[in-house]
Coordinates of C-alpha atoms in Angstrom, one line a residue:
Chain A
M77 CA 75.3 48.7 70.8
A78 CA 78.0 46.8 72.6
T79 CA 80.7 45.7 70.2
E80 CA 82.2 42.3 70.6
T81 CA 85.5 41.4 69.1
D82 CA 85.4 38.2 67.1
D83 CA 86.8 35.2 68.8
F84 CA 88.9 37.5 71.0
A85 CA 91.2 38.3 68.2
P86 CA 93.2 41.5 68.8
A87 CA 91.0 44.4 67.6
T88 CA 92.9 46.2 64.9
A89 CA 90.1 48.7 64.2
V90 CA 91.4 51.4 66.4
T91 CA 93.3 54.3 65.0
P92 CA 95.5 56.9 66.9
T93 CA 92.8 59.5 66.7
D94 CA 89.9 57.4 67.9
G95 CA 90.1 59.0 71.4
L96 CA 92.2 60.9 73.8
L97 CA 93.9 57.6 74.8
V98 CA 94.1 54.8 72.3
V99 CA 95.8 51.5 73.0
A100 CA 96.4 49.3 70.0
G101 CA 97.3 45.6 70.2
L102 CA 99.3 45.8 73.4
A103 CA 101.0 42.6 74.4
R104 CA 103.2 41.9 77.4
R105 CA 104.5 38.6 78.8
F106 CA 105.9 38.0 82.3
G107 CA 107.7 34.7 82.2
G108 CA 105.0 32.1 81.4
V109 CA 102.1 34.5 81.9
Q110 CA 100.7 36.4 78.9
A111 CA 99.4 39.4 81.0
L112 CA 98.4 41.4 77.9
D113 CA 97.5 39.7 74.7
G114 CA 96.6 42.1 72.0
C115 CA 94.5 44.6 74.0
S116 CA 92.9 47.4 72.1
F117 CA 90.5 50.1 73.0
A118 CA 90.0 53.9 73.0
V119 CA 89.0 56.3 75.7
E120 CA 87.1 59.3 74.3
E121 CA 87.7 62.7 75.6
G122 CA 85.3 64.0 78.2
T123 CA 84.2 60.5 79.3
I124 CA 84.6 58.6 82.5
T125 CA 85.5 55.2 81.2
A126 CA 85.7 52.1 83.3
L127 CA 88.1 49.3 82.8
I128 CA 86.6 46.2 84.3
G129 CA 87.5 42.5 84.2
P130 CA 88.2 39.5 86.5
N131 CA 91.3 39.4 88.6
G132 CA 94.3 38.6 86.4
A133 CA 92.7 40.1 83.3
G134 CA 95.7 42.4 82.9
K135 CA 94.1 45.7 84.0
T136 CA 97.0 46.8 86.2
T137 CA 99.6 45.7 83.7
L138 CA 97.7 47.7 81.1
V139 CA 97.8 50.8 83.3
N140 CA 101.5 50.3 83.9
V141 CA 102.2 50.0 80.2
V142 CA 100.1 53.1 79.3
A143 CA 101.9 55.1 82.0
G144 CA 105.3 54.1 80.9
A145 CA 106.2 52.0 84.0
I146 CA 106.4 48.8 81.9
R147 CA 107.5 48.3 78.3
P148 CA 105.1 46.4 76.1
D149 CA 106.4 43.5 74.0
S150 CA 104.3 44.8 71.1
G151 CA 101.5 47.2 70.4
R152 CA 101.2 51.0 70.6
V153 CA 99.8 53.6 73.0
Y154 CA 98.6 56.9 71.6
F155 CA 97.8 59.9 73.8
A156 CA 96.1 62.9 72.2
G157 CA 97.0 61.5 68.8
Q158 CA 100.7 61.1 69.6
D159 CA 102.6 57.9 70.0
I160 CA 103.8 57.6 73.6
T161 CA 104.6 53.9 73.6
A162 CA 107.4 53.1 76.2
R163 CA 108.2 56.8 76.8
P164 CA 109.7 57.5 80.3
S165 CA 107.0 57.8 83.0
H166 CA 107.8 61.4 83.8
Q167 CA 107.6 62.5 80.1
I168 CA 104.2 60.9 79.8
A169 CA 103.1 62.7 83.0
L170 CA 104.3 66.0 81.6
R171 CA 102.0 65.4 78.5
G172 CA 99.0 65.4 80.9
L173 CA 98.5 61.7 81.5
I174 CA 98.6 61.1 85.2
R175 CA 97.9 57.8 87.0
T176 CA 97.3 56.8 90.6
F177 CA 98.2 53.5 92.1
Q178 CA 96.1 50.6 93.4
L179 CA 97.0 51.2 97.0
S180 CA 96.9 54.8 98.1
R181 CA 100.2 56.4 97.7
E182 CA 101.5 59.6 99.1
Y183 CA 104.8 61.1 100.3
P184 CA 104.5 60.2 104.0
Q185 CA 107.2 62.6 105.2
L186 CA 106.0 65.6 103.2
T187 CA 103.3 67.8 104.4
V188 CA 99.9 67.7 102.7
L189 CA 100.7 71.0 101.0
E190 CA 104.1 69.8 99.9
N191 CA 102.6 66.6 98.5
L192 CA 100.8 68.9 96.1
M193 CA 103.7 71.2 95.6
V194 CA 105.9 68.4 94.2
S195 CA 103.3 67.6 91.5
P196 CA 103.3 70.7 89.3
Q197 CA 104.5 70.1 85.8
R198 CA 107.3 71.9 84.1
Q199 CA 108.4 73.7 87.2
V200 CA 111.2 76.1 86.3
G201 CA 112.1 76.0 89.9
E202 CA 113.3 72.5 89.7
R203 CA 116.1 73.8 87.6
L204 CA 118.4 75.0 90.3
S205 CA 120.0 77.5 87.9
V206 CA 116.7 79.3 87.6
A207 CA 116.2 79.4 91.4
L208 CA 119.7 80.9 91.7
L209 CA 119.9 83.2 88.7
R210 CA 116.3 84.3 88.2
P211 CA 114.9 84.5 91.8
G212 CA 112.1 86.8 90.8
R213 CA 110.7 84.6 88.1
Y214 CA 111.2 81.6 90.5
R215 CA 109.3 83.2 93.3
A216 CA 106.5 84.4 91.1
Q217 CA 106.0 80.8 89.9
E218 CA 106.2 79.4 93.4
R219 CA 103.5 81.8 94.5
A220 CA 101.3 80.8 91.6
Y221 CA 101.7 77.1 92.4
L222 CA 101.1 77.7 96.1
E223 CA 97.8 79.5 95.3
R224 CA 96.8 76.7 93.0
A225 CA 97.7 74.0 95.6
V226 CA 95.7 75.9 98.3
Q227 CA 92.7 76.1 96.0
I228 CA 92.8 72.4 95.2
L229 CA 93.2 71.5 98.9
D230 CA 90.3 73.7 99.7
D231 CA 88.2 72.0 96.9
F232 CA 89.0 68.6 98.5
G233 CA 88.3 69.7 102.0
L234 CA 92.0 69.1 103.0
Y235 CA 93.0 72.7 103.6
G236 CA 92.8 72.3 107.4
Q237 CA 95.3 69.5 107.2
R238 CA 97.7 71.4 104.9
D239 CA 100.7 71.4 107.3
E240 CA 100.1 67.8 108.6
Y241 CA 102.5 65.1 107.5
A242 CA 100.8 63.0 105.0
K243 CA 101.6 59.8 107.0
N244 CA 99.3 61.2 109.8
L245 CA 96.2 61.3 107.6
S246 CA 93.4 58.8 107.8
G247 CA 92.9 56.3 105.0
G248 CA 90.1 58.3 103.5
Q249 CA 92.0 61.5 103.6
K250 CA 94.9 59.8 101.9
R251 CA 92.6 58.8 99.1
L252 CA 91.4 62.4 98.7
L253 CA 95.0 63.6 98.9
E254 CA 96.0 61.2 96.2
L255 CA 93.3 62.6 93.9
A256 CA 94.1 66.2 94.8
R257 CA 97.8 65.5 94.1
A258 CA 96.9 64.0 90.7
V259 CA 94.8 67.1 89.9
M260 CA 97.6 69.4 90.8
A261 CA 99.6 67.9 88.0
G262 CA 97.1 69.4 85.6
P263 CA 96.0 66.2 83.8
R264 CA 94.0 65.9 80.6
L265 CA 93.6 62.2 81.4
L266 CA 93.5 60.7 84.9
I267 CA 94.0 56.9 85.2
L268 CA 92.7 55.7 88.6
D269 CA 93.6 52.2 89.6
E270 CA 90.8 50.9 91.9
P271 CA 90.1 54.3 93.5
M272 CA 87.1 53.0 95.4
A273 CA 88.6 49.8 96.8
G274 CA 88.3 49.3 100.5
I275 CA 86.6 52.6 101.4
N276 CA 83.3 53.3 102.9
P277 CA 80.2 54.1 100.9
A278 CA 80.1 57.8 102.0
L279 CA 83.7 58.3 100.7
V280 CA 82.8 56.5 97.5
D281 CA 80.1 59.1 97.0
R282 CA 82.5 61.9 97.8
L283 CA 85.1 60.6 95.4
S284 CA 82.5 60.1 92.7
A285 CA 81.2 63.7 93.2
H286 CA 84.8 65.0 93.0
M287 CA 85.3 63.1 89.7
L288 CA 82.2 64.6 88.2
R289 CA 83.2 68.0 89.4
L290 CA 86.7 67.7 87.9
R291 CA 85.3 66.6 84.6
A292 CA 82.9 69.5 84.5
E293 CA 85.2 72.2 85.8
M294 CA 88.6 71.1 84.5
S295 CA 87.6 68.9 81.5
I296 CA 89.5 66.0 82.9
T297 CA 88.9 62.7 81.2
F298 CA 89.0 59.6 83.4
L299 CA 89.9 56.0 82.9
M300 CA 89.2 54.0 86.1
V301 CA 89.9 50.4 86.9
E302 CA 87.1 49.4 89.1
H303 CA 85.5 46.2 90.6
N304 CA 82.4 47.8 92.1
L305 CA 79.9 47.6 89.3
D306 CA 77.4 49.8 91.0
V307 CA 79.9 52.6 91.0
V308 CA 80.7 51.9 87.4
E309 CA 77.0 51.9 86.4
R310 CA 76.4 55.2 88.2
L311 CA 79.5 57.0 87.2
C312 CA 80.9 55.8 83.9
D313 CA 79.7 56.6 80.4
H314 CA 81.6 53.8 78.8
V315 CA 83.0 50.5 79.9
V316 CA 85.8 48.4 78.6
V317 CA 85.8 44.8 79.7
M318 CA 89.1 42.9 79.7
A319 CA 89.7 39.2 80.2
V320 CA 92.9 37.2 79.8
G321 CA 94.8 40.2 78.5
R322 CA 92.4 41.1 75.7
T323 CA 89.5 43.5 75.2
L324 CA 86.4 41.3 75.6
A325 CA 83.8 44.0 74.9
T326 CA 83.1 47.7 75.1
G327 CA 79.9 49.6 75.7
T328 CA 77.7 51.1 78.4
M329 CA 77.1 49.1 81.5
A330 CA 73.4 48.5 80.5
E331 CA 74.5 47.1 77.1
L332 CA 77.1 44.9 78.7
R333 CA 74.6 43.4 81.0
Q334 CA 72.9 42.1 77.9
N335 CA 76.1 40.7 76.5
A336 CA 76.2 37.0 77.0
S337 CA 80.0 36.5 76.9
V338 CA 80.6 39.4 79.3
V339 CA 78.1 38.0 81.7
T340 CA 79.7 34.6 81.6
A341 CA 83.2 35.9 81.7
Y342 CA 82.9 38.4 84.4
L343 CA 79.6 39.2 85.9
T344 CA 78.9 35.6 86.9
G345 CA 82.0 33.6 86.1
G346 CA 85.7 33.8 86.2
V347 CA 88.7 33.6 83.9
A348 CA 88.2 29.9 83.4
D349 CA 85.0 30.4 81.5
V350 CA 86.6 32.8 79.0
R351 CA 89.5 30.4 78.5
A352 CA 87.1 27.5 77.9
E353 CA 85.2 29.6 75.2
S354 CA 88.4 30.7 73.4
Chain B
M256 CA 136.3 72.2 134.1
S257 CA 138.3 74.3 131.7
L258 CA 139.6 71.1 130.1
F259 CA 136.1 69.9 129.7
L260 CA 135.0 73.1 128.0
L261 CA 138.1 73.1 125.8
T262 CA 137.4 69.5 124.7
L263 CA 133.7 70.4 124.2
G264 CA 134.9 73.1 121.8
F265 CA 136.9 70.6 119.8
G266 CA 133.9 68.3 119.9
V267 CA 131.8 71.0 118.2
V268 CA 134.5 71.2 115.4
T269 CA 134.5 67.5 114.9
A270 CA 130.7 67.5 114.9
S271 CA 130.8 70.2 112.2
V272 CA 133.1 68.1 110.0
L273 CA 131.0 65.0 110.7
A274 CA 127.7 66.8 109.9
L275 CA 128.9 68.0 106.5
A276 CA 130.0 64.5 105.5
S277 CA 127.1 62.7 107.1
V278 CA 124.4 64.9 105.5
G279 CA 125.9 64.2 102.1
L280 CA 126.0 60.4 102.6
S281 CA 122.5 60.3 104.1
L282 CA 121.0 62.5 101.4
Q283 CA 122.3 60.2 98.6
F284 CA 121.1 57.1 100.4
G285 CA 117.7 58.7 100.9
V286 CA 117.2 59.5 97.2
T287 CA 118.9 56.5 95.6
N288 CA 118.3 53.9 98.3
Y289 CA 121.7 52.2 98.4
V290 CA 124.7 52.8 100.6
N291 CA 127.8 54.3 98.9
F292 CA 130.8 52.6 100.5
A293 CA 133.1 54.6 98.3
Y294 CA 132.2 57.8 100.1
G295 CA 135.5 57.9 102.0
A296 CA 137.3 58.2 98.7
Y297 CA 135.1 61.2 97.8
L298 CA 136.4 62.9 100.9
A299 CA 139.9 62.2 99.7
F300 CA 139.1 63.7 96.3
G301 CA 138.0 66.9 98.1
M302 CA 141.2 67.0 100.0
F303 CA 143.5 66.4 97.1
F304 CA 141.8 68.5 94.5
T305 CA 142.0 71.4 96.9
Y306 CA 145.6 70.5 97.7
T307 CA 146.5 70.5 94.0
A308 CA 144.6 73.7 93.3
N309 CA 146.3 75.4 96.3
T310 CA 149.9 74.2 95.9
A311 CA 150.3 73.5 92.2
L312 CA 148.0 76.1 90.7
H313 CA 148.7 78.6 93.5
L314 CA 145.1 79.5 94.0
P315 CA 144.3 81.2 97.3
F316 CA 143.1 78.5 99.8
W317 CA 139.4 79.5 99.8
L318 CA 139.3 79.5 96.1
A319 CA 141.1 76.2 95.9
A320 CA 138.6 74.7 98.4
A321 CA 135.7 75.9 96.2
V322 CA 137.4 74.2 93.2
G323 CA 137.8 71.0 95.3
V324 CA 134.2 71.0 96.4
V325 CA 132.8 71.5 92.9
A326 CA 135.3 69.1 91.3
T327 CA 134.4 66.4 93.9
G328 CA 130.7 66.9 93.1
L329 CA 131.4 66.5 89.4
V330 CA 133.5 63.4 90.0
A331 CA 130.5 61.9 92.0
V332 CA 128.2 62.6 89.1
L333 CA 130.6 61.1 86.6
I334 CA 131.2 58.0 88.7
N335 CA 127.4 57.6 89.0
I336 CA 126.9 57.9 85.2
A337 CA 129.8 55.6 84.3
I338 CA 129.7 52.9 86.9
L339 CA 126.7 53.0 89.3
E340 CA 123.8 53.9 87.0
P341 CA 124.3 50.9 84.7
F342 CA 124.0 48.6 87.7
V343 CA 120.9 50.5 89.0
R344 CA 119.3 50.3 85.5
R345 CA 119.9 46.6 85.5
G346 CA 117.9 46.3 88.7
T347 CA 120.9 45.3 90.9
S348 CA 119.7 45.0 94.5
G349 CA 120.9 47.2 97.3
F350 CA 123.1 44.5 98.8
F351 CA 125.0 44.0 95.5
L352 CA 125.3 47.7 95.0
L353 CA 127.0 47.8 98.4
I354 CA 129.6 45.4 97.1
V355 CA 130.0 47.4 93.9
T356 CA 130.6 50.6 95.9
F357 CA 133.0 48.7 98.1
G358 CA 135.0 47.6 95.1
L359 CA 134.8 51.1 93.8
S360 CA 136.2 52.4 97.0
L361 CA 139.3 50.2 96.7
V362 CA 139.8 51.3 93.1
L363 CA 139.4 55.0 93.8
L364 CA 141.6 55.0 97.0
N365 CA 144.4 53.3 95.2
A366 CA 144.0 55.6 92.2
I367 CA 144.3 58.5 94.6
Q368 CA 147.4 57.0 96.1
A369 CA 148.8 56.5 92.6
I370 CA 148.2 60.1 91.6
W371 CA 149.0 62.0 94.8
G372 CA 151.3 59.5 96.6
V373 CA 151.1 57.6 99.8
G374 CA 152.6 60.2 102.2
F375 CA 151.0 62.7 104.5
D376 CA 150.2 66.2 103.2
Q377 CA 149.0 69.2 104.9
F378 CA 147.2 72.5 104.0
P379 CA 149.5 75.4 104.9
I380 CA 146.5 77.2 106.4
A381 CA 145.7 74.3 108.8
A382 CA 148.5 74.9 111.2
G383 CA 147.8 78.3 112.7
S384 CA 148.4 79.4 116.2
P385 CA 145.3 78.9 118.3
I386 CA 143.0 81.8 119.2
R387 CA 141.6 81.9 122.8
L388 CA 137.9 82.5 123.1
G389 CA 136.9 82.4 126.7
P390 CA 137.4 78.9 127.8
F391 CA 137.7 77.7 124.2
S392 CA 140.8 77.6 122.0
F393 CA 140.5 77.2 118.2
T394 CA 142.7 77.7 115.2
A395 CA 141.3 80.1 112.7
A396 CA 140.7 77.1 110.4
Q397 CA 138.7 75.4 113.1
L398 CA 136.5 78.4 113.6
A399 CA 136.0 78.6 109.9
I400 CA 134.9 74.9 109.8
V401 CA 132.2 75.6 112.3
V402 CA 130.9 78.7 110.5
I403 CA 131.0 76.9 107.1
A404 CA 129.2 73.9 108.5
V405 CA 126.4 76.0 110.0
M406 CA 126.0 78.0 106.8
T407 CA 126.0 74.8 104.7
L408 CA 123.5 73.0 106.8
V409 CA 121.2 76.0 106.8
A410 CA 121.6 76.2 103.0
M411 CA 120.7 72.4 102.8
H412 CA 117.6 73.0 104.9
L413 CA 116.5 75.8 102.6
L414 CA 117.2 73.7 99.5
L415 CA 115.2 70.8 100.8
T416 CA 112.2 72.8 102.0
R417 CA 112.1 75.9 99.8
T418 CA 113.0 74.8 96.4
A419 CA 111.3 72.5 94.0
L420 CA 114.5 70.5 93.5
G421 CA 114.6 69.8 97.2
R422 CA 111.0 68.8 97.4
A423 CA 111.6 66.5 94.4
M424 CA 114.5 64.9 96.3
R425 CA 112.4 64.4 99.4
A426 CA 109.6 63.1 97.2
M427 CA 111.9 60.6 95.6
S428 CA 113.2 59.5 99.0
D429 CA 109.7 58.9 100.1
N430 CA 108.2 57.2 97.1
P431 CA 110.3 56.9 93.9
S432 CA 107.7 55.3 91.7
L433 CA 105.1 57.9 92.7
A434 CA 107.6 60.6 92.0
R435 CA 108.2 59.3 88.5
A436 CA 104.4 59.0 87.8
S437 CA 103.8 62.6 88.9
G438 CA 106.2 63.9 86.3
I439 CA 109.4 64.3 88.3
D440 CA 112.5 63.7 86.1
T441 CA 114.0 61.3 88.6
H442 CA 117.1 60.9 86.6
R443 CA 117.9 64.5 86.7
V444 CA 117.1 64.7 90.4
T445 CA 119.4 61.7 90.9
L446 CA 122.3 63.5 89.2
W447 CA 121.8 66.6 91.2
T448 CA 121.7 64.5 94.4
W449 CA 125.1 63.0 93.4
F450 CA 126.5 66.4 92.8
I451 CA 125.3 67.7 96.1
S452 CA 126.4 64.5 97.9
G453 CA 129.8 64.6 96.3
S454 CA 130.2 68.3 97.0
L455 CA 129.4 67.8 100.7
A456 CA 131.8 64.9 100.8
G457 CA 134.4 67.2 99.3
L458 CA 133.7 69.9 101.8
G459 CA 133.7 67.2 104.6
G460 CA 137.1 66.0 103.4
I461 CA 138.6 69.5 103.2
T462 CA 137.3 70.4 106.7
L463 CA 138.5 67.0 108.0
A464 CA 141.9 67.7 106.6
L465 CA 142.0 71.1 108.2
N466 CA 140.9 69.6 111.6
T467 CA 143.4 66.7 111.6
V468 CA 146.1 69.0 110.0
E469 CA 147.8 66.1 108.3
F470 CA 146.0 63.9 105.8
Q471 CA 146.6 61.2 103.3
A472 CA 144.5 59.1 100.9
F473 CA 142.9 56.9 103.6
T474 CA 142.2 59.7 106.1
G475 CA 138.6 60.1 104.8
N476 CA 138.1 56.4 104.6
T477 CA 139.0 55.8 108.2
F478 CA 136.6 58.6 109.1
L479 CA 133.9 56.9 107.0
F480 CA 133.1 54.6 110.0
V481 CA 132.4 57.6 112.2
I482 CA 130.2 59.0 109.4
F483 CA 128.3 55.7 109.3
G484 CA 127.9 56.0 113.1
A485 CA 126.3 59.5 112.8
V486 CA 124.1 58.5 109.8
I487 CA 122.8 55.4 111.4
L488 CA 122.3 57.0 114.8
G489 CA 120.3 59.7 113.1
G490 CA 118.3 57.3 110.9
I491 CA 119.7 56.4 107.6
G492 CA 118.4 58.6 104.8
Q493 CA 117.2 61.2 107.2
I494 CA 119.3 64.3 106.7
Y495 CA 118.2 66.1 109.9
G496 CA 118.8 62.9 111.7
A497 CA 122.3 62.9 110.3
M498 CA 122.9 66.4 111.7
V499 CA 121.7 65.3 115.2
G500 CA 123.7 62.1 114.9
A501 CA 126.8 64.0 113.9
L502 CA 126.5 66.4 116.9
I503 CA 126.1 63.5 119.4
I504 CA 128.9 61.4 118.0
G505 CA 131.2 64.4 117.3
L506 CA 130.9 65.5 121.0
A507 CA 131.1 62.0 122.3
V508 CA 134.2 61.1 120.4
N509 CA 136.0 64.2 121.7
L510 CA 134.7 64.1 125.3
S511 CA 135.6 60.4 125.6
G512 CA 139.2 61.6 125.3
L513 CA 138.9 63.0 128.8
V514 CA 138.3 59.5 130.3
I515 CA 140.0 57.1 127.9
S516 CA 142.8 57.5 125.5
S517 CA 141.8 59.4 122.3
A518 CA 143.3 56.5 120.4
Y519 CA 139.9 54.9 121.0
D520 CA 138.1 57.6 119.0
L521 CA 136.9 55.2 116.4
D522 CA 135.8 52.7 119.0
V523 CA 133.6 55.2 120.7
A524 CA 131.9 55.9 117.4
F525 CA 131.4 52.2 117.0
V526 CA 129.9 51.8 120.5
F527 CA 127.3 54.4 119.4
L528 CA 126.7 52.6 116.1
V529 CA 126.2 49.3 117.9
L530 CA 123.9 50.8 120.6
A531 CA 121.9 52.6 117.9
L532 CA 121.5 49.4 116.0
L533 CA 120.5 47.4 119.1
L534 CA 118.2 50.0 120.7
R535 CA 116.8 52.1 117.9
P536 CA 117.7 50.6 114.6
Q537 CA 115.4 53.0 112.8
G538 CA 117.5 55.9 114.1
L539 CA 116.7 58.8 116.3
I540 CA 114.5 60.3 113.6
A541 CA 112.6 57.3 112.3
A542 CA 111.9 56.9 108.7
R543 CA 108.4 55.5 108.8
G544 CA 107.8 56.4 105.3
K545 CA 110.7 54.4 103.9
A546 CA 110.0 50.8 103.1

């Protein structure tokens, strides 16, 4: 059954161990805009969870808060049972929570292979002292990373472009590279911000297939912000609907289609309808 | 012809000094995305730390130079932590950071004068009798400058392409928010960048002092404009561009001395700077990735 929070009051029912990722009562104001207003939900391990909602619902702000790019005014974020609220981005990434950005991002002046090679977590090689004093250990690790990067590029069909500068890739290849780079970081949870926006249907299918493969092969859990409800219906086990900074409802896509307030708020209407109701 | 080749030789020495200093400035700009106007003072730190280690502590010159390089790197890190970082954390824009570093430059240069005096100093090793090499004529110190510059630039290339730290620096230069989100400790990388930038400034200062023979607190700061010329010609933030820019401007500055008075050294560098800004503001090696 789809659960609906009463009168859009911040749900307090979540506990830190409800899922791999748990957000509890997150609030964040930008000037006069209450971007997040007591948003709470859980992402269960092993799911592909969608985060949907009308423009301005606070989805991207939520992703930024979870990933440590923005501090919340109040509320907590738990990852794998641990409180990660307002930790620095790179520490959150090291724990296995990796995010991508709304527009494809890559390192344009690094080669495709190098784009992946910067990603690995806990590289001893980044400590220059190790590189200088323990060259053997450093080289062994570099070789292991290189093999892993090559394997991932091969999985994503980008091996042929490995020495190309990332800026020379096509838009679709950049999208694949972004996912490949995120995978290289060894995530437990991947947060994708509109991964399917502005790409052709064939590539949507390829990205979807990659996500399913990554979940099966590497047990990666996904939280994806997505506007394309067909994709959500086909790909996602669980959907979180946000509106005006709060969790409006959660459930499967089929359940949500039966949910009157979701239909008014999002599927047929806009933000104004939700505001009018509350 | 022989005068031309002789001057060309001196041009290579100037280019070597310039390349060391330019790469340090460009690297720091690439990673932190603001211009450090106090860089000229860092050159002076390199000169004077080495001078003190050499003359007061009686270390052999090469050891004193190593002390000067490392100490300047550390000073750059400390200045970043104590002064620049608080501004960056507050979200101060690049323009205001430029003013901050300009003020910092005045403070540091005057502090250096207060500590080491206003007069000219000279490294004993700088004044050697020239060695003739075919058409060229160098002092031993000048030859050492070229060798050290080549070795340092090769080491920089290896650092940037072969080590994870170097890749992290290039990644930060390309896309800082993505670097943070992929788990790169950008703060630590920034501190390393300042250390390397400061060390290169120190090395640039020491080699500059060897090349000009006499130096004082403002010697590095005067040279800063030539450094800016090389950095901008090469494409600001592009360290390979800085190497190319340094070679072109280093040669041009010396070769122009054949036609016009060498008193116009700085002006020649400025002509290149202006031409670069007019004709190819993105630099010879364009930074398409940088916003």
